[in-house]
Amino acid sequence: MVAVFRLHNGAIRAVSAVCPHAGGPIADGLIDDDVVICPLHQHIFDLATGCSKTGQPPLRVYDVRVDDDGDLIVHTGALEAR
Ligand code: FES
């Protein structure tokens, strides 16, 4: 599962949707232009790197873009593993 956010500055970020602390729903977290705060216990993760600012394991970060047709493209890396 992937959580995708459009930031106030228009940038798009995609990170793993399950919080590594205790499985919280990252997609329901509060964001600013740099971080997401998990709604369950308020651990904080950098949206660009996935790194926790509060001592937790990192979120996975995915490359994401909007193509010329306006479709959201998230690169999960799954095809590279085949
Ligand atoms: S489950 Fe996300 S901070 Fe605890």
mmCIF file of C-alpha atoms and ligand atoms in Angstrom:
data_model
loop_
_atom_site.group_PDB
_atom_site.id
_atom_site.type_symbol
_atom_site.label_atom_id
_atom_site.label_comp_id
_atom_site.label_asym_id
_atom_site.label_seq_id
_atom_site.Cartn_x
_atom_site.Cartn_y
_atom_site.Cartn_z
ATOM 1 C CA MET A 1 0.000 0.000 0.000
ATOM 2 C CA VAL A 2 1.211 3.468 -0.915
ATOM 3 C CA ALA A 3 0.186 6.802 0.587
ATOM 4 C CA VAL A 4 0.318 9.688 -1.918
ATOM 5 C CA PHE A 5 0.297 13.332 -0.852
ATOM 6 C CA ARG A 6 0.051 16.546 -2.862
ATOM 7 C CA LEU A 7 1.884 19.177 -0.852
ATOM 8 C CA HIS A 8 0.888 22.815 -0.465
ATOM 9 C CA ASN A 9 3.646 23.756 -2.941
ATOM 10 C CA GLY A 10 2.212 21.366 -5.563
ATOM 11 C CA ALA A 11 4.877 18.684 -5.191
ATOM 12 C CA ILE A 12 3.743 15.071 -4.926
ATOM 13 C CA ARG A 13 5.219 12.534 -2.507
ATOM 14 C CA ALA A 14 4.568 8.797 -2.211
ATOM 15 C CA VAL A 15 5.558 6.701 0.800
ATOM 16 C CA SER A 16 4.622 3.356 2.287
ATOM 17 C CA ALA A 17 1.146 3.579 3.774
ATOM 18 C CA VAL A 18 1.682 1.490 6.905
ATOM 19 C CA CYS A 19 3.506 3.123 9.781
ATOM 20 C CA PRO A 20 6.542 1.089 10.893
ATOM 21 C CA HIS A 21 5.839 1.928 14.544
ATOM 22 C CA ALA A 22 2.584 -0.006 15.013
ATOM 23 C CA GLY A 23 0.839 -0.176 11.640
ATOM 24 C CA GLY A 24 -0.911 3.180 11.681
ATOM 25 C CA PRO A 25 -2.543 4.618 8.528
ATOM 26 C CA ILE A 26 0.045 7.049 7.158
ATOM 27 C CA ALA A 27 -2.406 8.266 4.478
ATOM 28 C CA ASP A 28 -4.544 9.736 7.268
ATOM 29 C CA GLY A 29 -1.600 11.647 8.742
ATOM 30 C CA LEU A 30 -1.168 15.393 8.925
ATOM 31 C CA ILE A 31 1.388 16.850 6.519
ATOM 32 C CA ASP A 32 3.277 20.039 5.828
ATOM 33 C CA ASP A 33 5.748 20.557 2.975
ATOM 34 C CA ASP A 34 8.360 18.324 4.616
ATOM 35 C CA VAL A 35 6.870 15.710 6.924
ATOM 36 C CA VAL A 36 3.907 13.461 7.661
ATOM 37 C CA ILE A 37 2.750 12.833 11.227
ATOM 38 C CA CYS A 38 1.211 9.410 11.852
ATOM 39 C CA PRO A 39 -2.254 9.827 13.385
ATOM 40 C CA LEU A 40 -1.889 7.010 15.921
ATOM 41 C CA HIS A 41 1.092 8.024 18.052
ATOM 42 C CA GLN A 42 2.369 11.148 16.258
ATOM 43 C CA HIS A 43 5.720 9.819 15.068
ATOM 44 C CA ILE A 44 7.109 12.094 12.342
ATOM 45 C CA PHE A 45 8.551 11.040 8.963
ATOM 46 C CA ASP A 46 10.365 13.080 6.316
ATOM 47 C CA LEU A 47 8.352 12.832 3.084
ATOM 48 C CA ALA A 48 11.420 13.147 0.827
ATOM 49 C CA THR A 49 13.586 10.508 2.492
ATOM 50 C CA GLY A 50 11.137 8.455 4.570
ATOM 51 C CA CYS A 51 13.423 8.849 7.578
ATOM 52 C CA SER A 52 11.816 9.161 10.966
ATOM 53 C CA LYS A 53 12.517 12.309 12.969
ATOM 54 C CA THR A 54 11.335 10.529 16.115
ATOM 55 C CA GLY A 55 13.461 7.390 16.196
ATOM 56 C CA GLN A 56 11.374 4.922 14.208
ATOM 57 C CA PRO A 57 12.351 2.780 11.200
ATOM 58 C CA PRO A 58 11.877 4.664 7.907
ATOM 59 C CA LEU A 59 8.948 4.716 5.535
ATOM 60 C CA ARG A 60 9.720 3.500 2.023
ATOM 61 C CA VAL A 61 9.788 6.348 -0.497
ATOM 62 C CA TYR A 62 8.498 5.859 -4.057
ATOM 63 C CA ASP A 63 9.221 7.890 -7.177
ATOM 64 C CA VAL A 64 5.967 9.540 -8.265
ATOM 65 C CA ARG A 65 4.988 11.909 -11.067
ATOM 66 C CA VAL A 66 1.983 13.099 -13.064
ATOM 67 C CA ASP A 67 2.234 12.233 -16.765
ATOM 68 C CA ASP A 68 1.125 14.400 -19.708
ATOM 69 C CA ASP A 69 -2.423 12.954 -19.488
ATOM 70 C CA GLY A 70 -2.724 13.877 -15.817
ATOM 71 C CA ASP A 71 -2.376 10.285 -14.624
ATOM 72 C CA LEU A 72 -0.485 9.660 -11.415
ATOM 73 C CA ILE A 73 2.460 7.305 -11.951
ATOM 74 C CA VAL A 74 4.002 5.637 -8.882
ATOM 75 C CA HIS A 75 7.139 3.579 -9.428
ATOM 76 C CA THR A 76 7.025 0.776 -6.881
ATOM 77 C CA GLY A 77 10.103 -0.995 -8.192
ATOM 78 C CA ALA A 78 8.173 -4.280 -8.521
ATOM 79 C CA LEU A 79 8.965 -4.633 -12.237
ATOM 80 C CA GLU A 80 12.691 -4.264 -11.598
ATOM 81 C CA ALA A 81 12.648 -7.350 -9.380
ATOM 82 C CA ARG A 82 11.426 -9.652 -12.169
HETATM 83 S S1 FES B 1 1.473 3.540 14.510
HETATM 84 FE FE1 FES B 1 2.313 5.318 13.612
HETATM 85 S S2 FES B 1 3.137 6.375 15.275
HETATM 86 FE FE2 FES B 1 2.409 4.552 16.159
#
